[in-house]
PDB file of C-alpha atoms in Angstrom:
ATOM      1  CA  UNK A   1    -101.530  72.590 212.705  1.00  0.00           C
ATOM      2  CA  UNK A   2    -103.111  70.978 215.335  1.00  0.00           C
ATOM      3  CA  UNK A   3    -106.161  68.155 214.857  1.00  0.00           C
ATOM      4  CA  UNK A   4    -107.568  68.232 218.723  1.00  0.00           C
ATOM      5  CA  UNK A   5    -111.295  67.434 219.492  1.00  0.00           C
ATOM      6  CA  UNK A   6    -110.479  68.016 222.859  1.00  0.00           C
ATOM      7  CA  UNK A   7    -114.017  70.367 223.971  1.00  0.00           C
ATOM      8  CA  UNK A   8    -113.019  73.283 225.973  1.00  0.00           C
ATOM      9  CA  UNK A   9    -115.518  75.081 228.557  1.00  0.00           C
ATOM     10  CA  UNK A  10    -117.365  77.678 227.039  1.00  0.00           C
ATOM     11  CA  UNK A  11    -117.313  80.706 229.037  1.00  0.00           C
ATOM     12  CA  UNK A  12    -119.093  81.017 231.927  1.00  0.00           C
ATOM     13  CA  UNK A  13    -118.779  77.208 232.612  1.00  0.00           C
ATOM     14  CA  UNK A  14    -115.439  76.566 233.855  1.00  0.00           C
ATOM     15  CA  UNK A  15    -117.299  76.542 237.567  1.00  0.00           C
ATOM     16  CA  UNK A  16    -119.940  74.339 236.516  1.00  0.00           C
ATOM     17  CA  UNK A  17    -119.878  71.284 237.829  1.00  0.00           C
ATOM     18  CA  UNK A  18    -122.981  70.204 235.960  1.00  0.00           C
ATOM     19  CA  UNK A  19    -120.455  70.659 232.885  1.00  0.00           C
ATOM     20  CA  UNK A  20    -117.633  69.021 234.308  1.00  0.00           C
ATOM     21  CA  UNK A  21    -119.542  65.988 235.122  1.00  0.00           C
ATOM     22  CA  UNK A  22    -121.151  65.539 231.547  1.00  0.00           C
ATOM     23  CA  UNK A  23    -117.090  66.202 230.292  1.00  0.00           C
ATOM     24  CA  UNK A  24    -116.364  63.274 232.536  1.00  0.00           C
ATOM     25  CA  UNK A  25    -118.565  60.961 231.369  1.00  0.00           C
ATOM     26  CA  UNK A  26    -118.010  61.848 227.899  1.00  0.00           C
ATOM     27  CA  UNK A  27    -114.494  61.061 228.797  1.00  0.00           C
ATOM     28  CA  UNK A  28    -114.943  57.882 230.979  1.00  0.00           C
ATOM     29  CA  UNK A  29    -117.429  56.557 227.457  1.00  0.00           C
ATOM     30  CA  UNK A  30    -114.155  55.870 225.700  1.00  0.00           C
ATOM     31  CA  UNK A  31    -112.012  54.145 228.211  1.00  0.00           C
ATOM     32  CA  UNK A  32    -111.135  53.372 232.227  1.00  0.00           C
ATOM     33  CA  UNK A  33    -109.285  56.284 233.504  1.00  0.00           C
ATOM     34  CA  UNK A  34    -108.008  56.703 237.498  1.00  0.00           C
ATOM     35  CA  UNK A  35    -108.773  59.697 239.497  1.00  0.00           C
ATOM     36  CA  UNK A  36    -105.401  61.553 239.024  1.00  0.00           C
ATOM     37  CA  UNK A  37    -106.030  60.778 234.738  1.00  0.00           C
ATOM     38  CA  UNK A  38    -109.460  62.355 234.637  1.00  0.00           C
ATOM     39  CA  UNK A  39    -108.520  65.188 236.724  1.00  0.00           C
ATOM     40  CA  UNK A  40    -105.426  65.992 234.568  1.00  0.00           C
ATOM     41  CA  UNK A  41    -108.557  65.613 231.510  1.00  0.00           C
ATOM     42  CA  UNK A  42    -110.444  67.841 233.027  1.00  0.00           C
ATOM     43  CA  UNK A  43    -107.980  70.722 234.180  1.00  0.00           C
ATOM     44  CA  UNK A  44    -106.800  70.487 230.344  1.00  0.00           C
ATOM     45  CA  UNK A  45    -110.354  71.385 229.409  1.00  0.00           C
ATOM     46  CA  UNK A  46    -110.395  74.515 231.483  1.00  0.00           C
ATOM     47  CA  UNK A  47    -112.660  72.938 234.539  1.00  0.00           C
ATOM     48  CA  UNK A  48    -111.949  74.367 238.042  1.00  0.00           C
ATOM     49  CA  UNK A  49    -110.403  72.561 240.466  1.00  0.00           C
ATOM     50  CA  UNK A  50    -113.961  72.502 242.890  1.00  0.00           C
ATOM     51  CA  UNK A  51    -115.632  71.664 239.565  1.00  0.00           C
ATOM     52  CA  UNK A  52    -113.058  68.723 239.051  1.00  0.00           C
ATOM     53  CA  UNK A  53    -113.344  67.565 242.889  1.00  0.00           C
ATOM     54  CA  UNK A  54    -117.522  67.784 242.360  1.00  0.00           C
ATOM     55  CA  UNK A  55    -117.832  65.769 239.202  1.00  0.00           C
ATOM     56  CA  UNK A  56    -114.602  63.458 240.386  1.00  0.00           C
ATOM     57  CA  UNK A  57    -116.754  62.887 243.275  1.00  0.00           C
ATOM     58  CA  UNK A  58    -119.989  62.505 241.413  1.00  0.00           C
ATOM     59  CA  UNK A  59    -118.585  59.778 238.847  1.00  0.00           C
ATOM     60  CA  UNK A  60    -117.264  57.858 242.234  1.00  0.00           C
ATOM     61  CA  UNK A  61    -120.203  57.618 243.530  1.00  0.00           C
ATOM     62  CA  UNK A  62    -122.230  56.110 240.232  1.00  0.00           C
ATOM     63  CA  UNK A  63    -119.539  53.851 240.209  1.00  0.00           C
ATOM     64  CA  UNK A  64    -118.447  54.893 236.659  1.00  0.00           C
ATOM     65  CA  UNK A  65    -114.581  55.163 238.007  1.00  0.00           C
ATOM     66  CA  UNK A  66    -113.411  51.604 239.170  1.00  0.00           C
ATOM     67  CA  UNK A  67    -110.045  51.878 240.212  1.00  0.00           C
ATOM     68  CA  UNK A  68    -110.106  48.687 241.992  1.00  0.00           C
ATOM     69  CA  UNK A  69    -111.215  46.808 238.631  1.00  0.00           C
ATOM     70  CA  UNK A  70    -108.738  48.813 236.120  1.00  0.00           C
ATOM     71  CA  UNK A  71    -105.712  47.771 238.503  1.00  0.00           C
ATOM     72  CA  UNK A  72    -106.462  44.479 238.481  1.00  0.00           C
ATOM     73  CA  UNK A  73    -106.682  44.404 234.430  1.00  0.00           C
ATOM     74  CA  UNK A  74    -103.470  46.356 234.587  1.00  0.00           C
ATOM     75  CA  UNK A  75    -101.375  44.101 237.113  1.00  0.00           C
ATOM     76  CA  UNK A  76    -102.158  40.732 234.953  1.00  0.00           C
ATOM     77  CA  UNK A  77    -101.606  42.535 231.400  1.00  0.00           C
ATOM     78  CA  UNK A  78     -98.406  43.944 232.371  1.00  0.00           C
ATOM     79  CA  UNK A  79     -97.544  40.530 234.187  1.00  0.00           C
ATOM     80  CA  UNK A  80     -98.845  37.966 231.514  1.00  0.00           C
ATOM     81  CA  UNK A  81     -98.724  39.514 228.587  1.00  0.00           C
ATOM     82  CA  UNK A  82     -95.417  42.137 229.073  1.00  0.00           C
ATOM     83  CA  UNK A  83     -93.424  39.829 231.140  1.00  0.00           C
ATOM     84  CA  UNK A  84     -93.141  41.928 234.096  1.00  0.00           C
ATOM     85  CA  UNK A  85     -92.077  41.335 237.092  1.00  0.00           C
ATOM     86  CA  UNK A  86     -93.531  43.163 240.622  1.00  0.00           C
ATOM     87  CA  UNK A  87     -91.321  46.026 241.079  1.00  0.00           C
ATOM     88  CA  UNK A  88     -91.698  46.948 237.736  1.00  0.00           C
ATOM     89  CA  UNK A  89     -95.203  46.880 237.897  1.00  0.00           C
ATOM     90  CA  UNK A  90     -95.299  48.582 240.915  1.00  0.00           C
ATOM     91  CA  UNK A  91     -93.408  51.336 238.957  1.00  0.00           C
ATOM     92  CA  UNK A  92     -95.864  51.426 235.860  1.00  0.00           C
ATOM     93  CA  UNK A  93     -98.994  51.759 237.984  1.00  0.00           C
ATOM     94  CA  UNK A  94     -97.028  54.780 239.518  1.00  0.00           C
ATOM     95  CA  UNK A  95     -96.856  56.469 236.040  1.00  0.00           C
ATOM     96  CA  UNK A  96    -100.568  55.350 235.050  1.00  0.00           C
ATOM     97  CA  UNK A  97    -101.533  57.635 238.296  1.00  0.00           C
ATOM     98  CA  UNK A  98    -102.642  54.780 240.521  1.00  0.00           C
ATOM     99  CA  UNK A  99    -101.967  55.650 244.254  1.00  0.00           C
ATOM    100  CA  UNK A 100    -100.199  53.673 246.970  1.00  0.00           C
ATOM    101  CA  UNK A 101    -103.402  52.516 248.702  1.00  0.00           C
ATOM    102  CA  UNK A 102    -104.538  51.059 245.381  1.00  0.00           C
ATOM    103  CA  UNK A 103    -101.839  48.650 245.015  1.00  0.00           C
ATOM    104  CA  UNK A 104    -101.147  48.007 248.325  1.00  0.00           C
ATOM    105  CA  UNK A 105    -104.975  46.615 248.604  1.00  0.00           C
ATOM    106  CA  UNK A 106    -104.080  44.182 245.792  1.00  0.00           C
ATOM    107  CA  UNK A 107    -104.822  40.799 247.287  1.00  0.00           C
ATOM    108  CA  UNK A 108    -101.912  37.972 248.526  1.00  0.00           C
ATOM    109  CA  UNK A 109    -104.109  35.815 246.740  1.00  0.00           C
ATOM    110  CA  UNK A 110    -104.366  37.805 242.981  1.00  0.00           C
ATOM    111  CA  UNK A 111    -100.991  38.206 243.013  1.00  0.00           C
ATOM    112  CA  UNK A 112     -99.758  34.327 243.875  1.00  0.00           C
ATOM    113  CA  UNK A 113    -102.146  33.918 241.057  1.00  0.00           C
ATOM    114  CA  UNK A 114     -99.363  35.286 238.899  1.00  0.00           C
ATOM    115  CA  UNK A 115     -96.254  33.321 239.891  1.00  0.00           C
ATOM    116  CA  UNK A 116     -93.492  35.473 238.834  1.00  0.00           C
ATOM    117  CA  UNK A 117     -91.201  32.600 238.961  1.00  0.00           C
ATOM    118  CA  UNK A 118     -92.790  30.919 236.221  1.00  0.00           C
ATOM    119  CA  UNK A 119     -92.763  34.504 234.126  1.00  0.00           C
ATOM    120  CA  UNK A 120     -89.456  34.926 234.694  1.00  0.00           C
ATOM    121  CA  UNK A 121     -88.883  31.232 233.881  1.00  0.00           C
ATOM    122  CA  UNK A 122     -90.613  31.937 230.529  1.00  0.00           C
ATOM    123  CA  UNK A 123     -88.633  34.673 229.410  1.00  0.00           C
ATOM    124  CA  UNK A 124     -85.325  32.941 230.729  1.00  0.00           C
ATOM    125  CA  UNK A 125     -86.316  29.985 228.233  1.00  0.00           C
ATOM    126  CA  UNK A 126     -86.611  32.758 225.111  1.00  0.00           C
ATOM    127  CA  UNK A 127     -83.341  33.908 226.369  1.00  0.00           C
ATOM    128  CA  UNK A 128     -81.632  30.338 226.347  1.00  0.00           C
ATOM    129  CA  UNK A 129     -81.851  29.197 229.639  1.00  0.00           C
ATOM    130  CA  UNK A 130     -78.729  29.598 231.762  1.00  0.00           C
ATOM    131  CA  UNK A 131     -78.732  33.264 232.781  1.00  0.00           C
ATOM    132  CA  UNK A 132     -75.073  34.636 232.381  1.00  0.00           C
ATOM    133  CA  UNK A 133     -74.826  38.878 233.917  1.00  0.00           C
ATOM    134  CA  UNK A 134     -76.523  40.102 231.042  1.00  0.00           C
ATOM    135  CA  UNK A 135     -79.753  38.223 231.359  1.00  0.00           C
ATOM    136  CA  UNK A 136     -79.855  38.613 235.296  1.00  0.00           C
ATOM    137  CA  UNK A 137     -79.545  42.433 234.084  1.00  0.00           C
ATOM    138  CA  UNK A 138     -82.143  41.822 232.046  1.00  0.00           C
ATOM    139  CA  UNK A 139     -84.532  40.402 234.414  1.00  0.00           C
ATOM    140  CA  UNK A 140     -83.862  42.740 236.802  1.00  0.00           C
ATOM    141  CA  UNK A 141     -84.655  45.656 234.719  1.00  0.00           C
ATOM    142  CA  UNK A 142     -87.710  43.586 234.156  1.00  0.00           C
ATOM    143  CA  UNK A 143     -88.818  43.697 238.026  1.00  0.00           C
ATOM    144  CA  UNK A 144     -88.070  40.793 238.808  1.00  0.00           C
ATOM    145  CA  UNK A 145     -86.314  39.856 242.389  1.00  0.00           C
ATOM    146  CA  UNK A 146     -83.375  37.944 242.664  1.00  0.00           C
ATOM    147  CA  UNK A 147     -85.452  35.373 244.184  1.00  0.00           C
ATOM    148  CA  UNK A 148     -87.549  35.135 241.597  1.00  0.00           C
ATOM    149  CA  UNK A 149     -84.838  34.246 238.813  1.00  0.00           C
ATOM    150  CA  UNK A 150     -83.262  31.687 241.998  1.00  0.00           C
ATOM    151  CA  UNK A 151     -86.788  30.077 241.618  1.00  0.00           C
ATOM    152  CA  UNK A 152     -86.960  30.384 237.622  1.00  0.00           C
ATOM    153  CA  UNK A 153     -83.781  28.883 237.433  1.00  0.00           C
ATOM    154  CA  UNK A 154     -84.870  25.828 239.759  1.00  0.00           C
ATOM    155  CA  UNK A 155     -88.156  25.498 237.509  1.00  0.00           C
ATOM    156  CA  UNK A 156     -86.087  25.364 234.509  1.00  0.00           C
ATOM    157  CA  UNK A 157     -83.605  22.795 236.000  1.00  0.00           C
ATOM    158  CA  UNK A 158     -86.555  20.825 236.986  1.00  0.00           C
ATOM    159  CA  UNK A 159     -87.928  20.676 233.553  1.00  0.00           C
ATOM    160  CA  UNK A 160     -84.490  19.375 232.056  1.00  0.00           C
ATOM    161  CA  UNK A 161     -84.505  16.575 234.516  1.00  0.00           C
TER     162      UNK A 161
END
């Protein structure tokens, strides 16, 4: 038994990008998607792939598709409030569908706004402070590069003193 709401393309308006459009919109109403996300949402409605490209397009140029904004909202949830470090965020916007250029353009600035030091200094503290292998496993897992836990360490050192 299956509870979908999911609307499928009536016949006849698979190639309508008219259709597609209104589908994307209707789909963009309830949250941010990227490209890649919406495209998937579309193909799974039965759209064709020019339909896709033409509303994809369309909702680009109205300026209803931010990628630019949702990555930023990503990068600081999954750094502030998840604890992750940047490889691992690197690797999560992969599987949200965000492409290479969109994370490379992330500023210098935004992301020294982070300091990954001090987030991996924070978790280090929940985990007791001196790191022993299965906390530097831990971190790593976490993203975080070995300089980064060098510096957390320092921070935490600092603090005692």
């Amino acid at each position: 038994m299956s509870f979908s709401r999911k609307k499928t393309v009536k016949p006849g308006e698979e190639n309508d990008s008219a259709s597609a459009f209104d589908a994307a919109c209707r789909i963009l109403s309830f949250m941010d998607n990227t490209e890649k996300m919406l495209d998937r949402k579309l193909a799974e409605r039965g759209f064709t792939p020019a339909a896709r490209a033409d509303a994809i397009d369309r909702v680009k140029r109205m300026g209803f598709l931010e990628e630019e904004r949702m990555i930023l909202r990503k990068v600081e949830s999954l750094a502030k409030n998840h604890g992750y470090g940047w490889k691992r965020i690197r690797q999560e916007l992969a599987l949200a569908g965000f492409s290479e250029e969109a994370y490379d353009a992330l500023t210098p600035e935004f992301l020294a706004s982070l300091d990954f030091p001090a987030i991996c200094a924070g978790l280090l503290r929940k985990k007791g402070g001196e790191p022993d292998e299965k906390t530097y496993a831990f971190l790593l897992r976490r993203g975080f590069s070995g300089e980064d836990i060098r510096k957390a360490k320092q921070l935490l050192k600092e603090e005692q003193e």
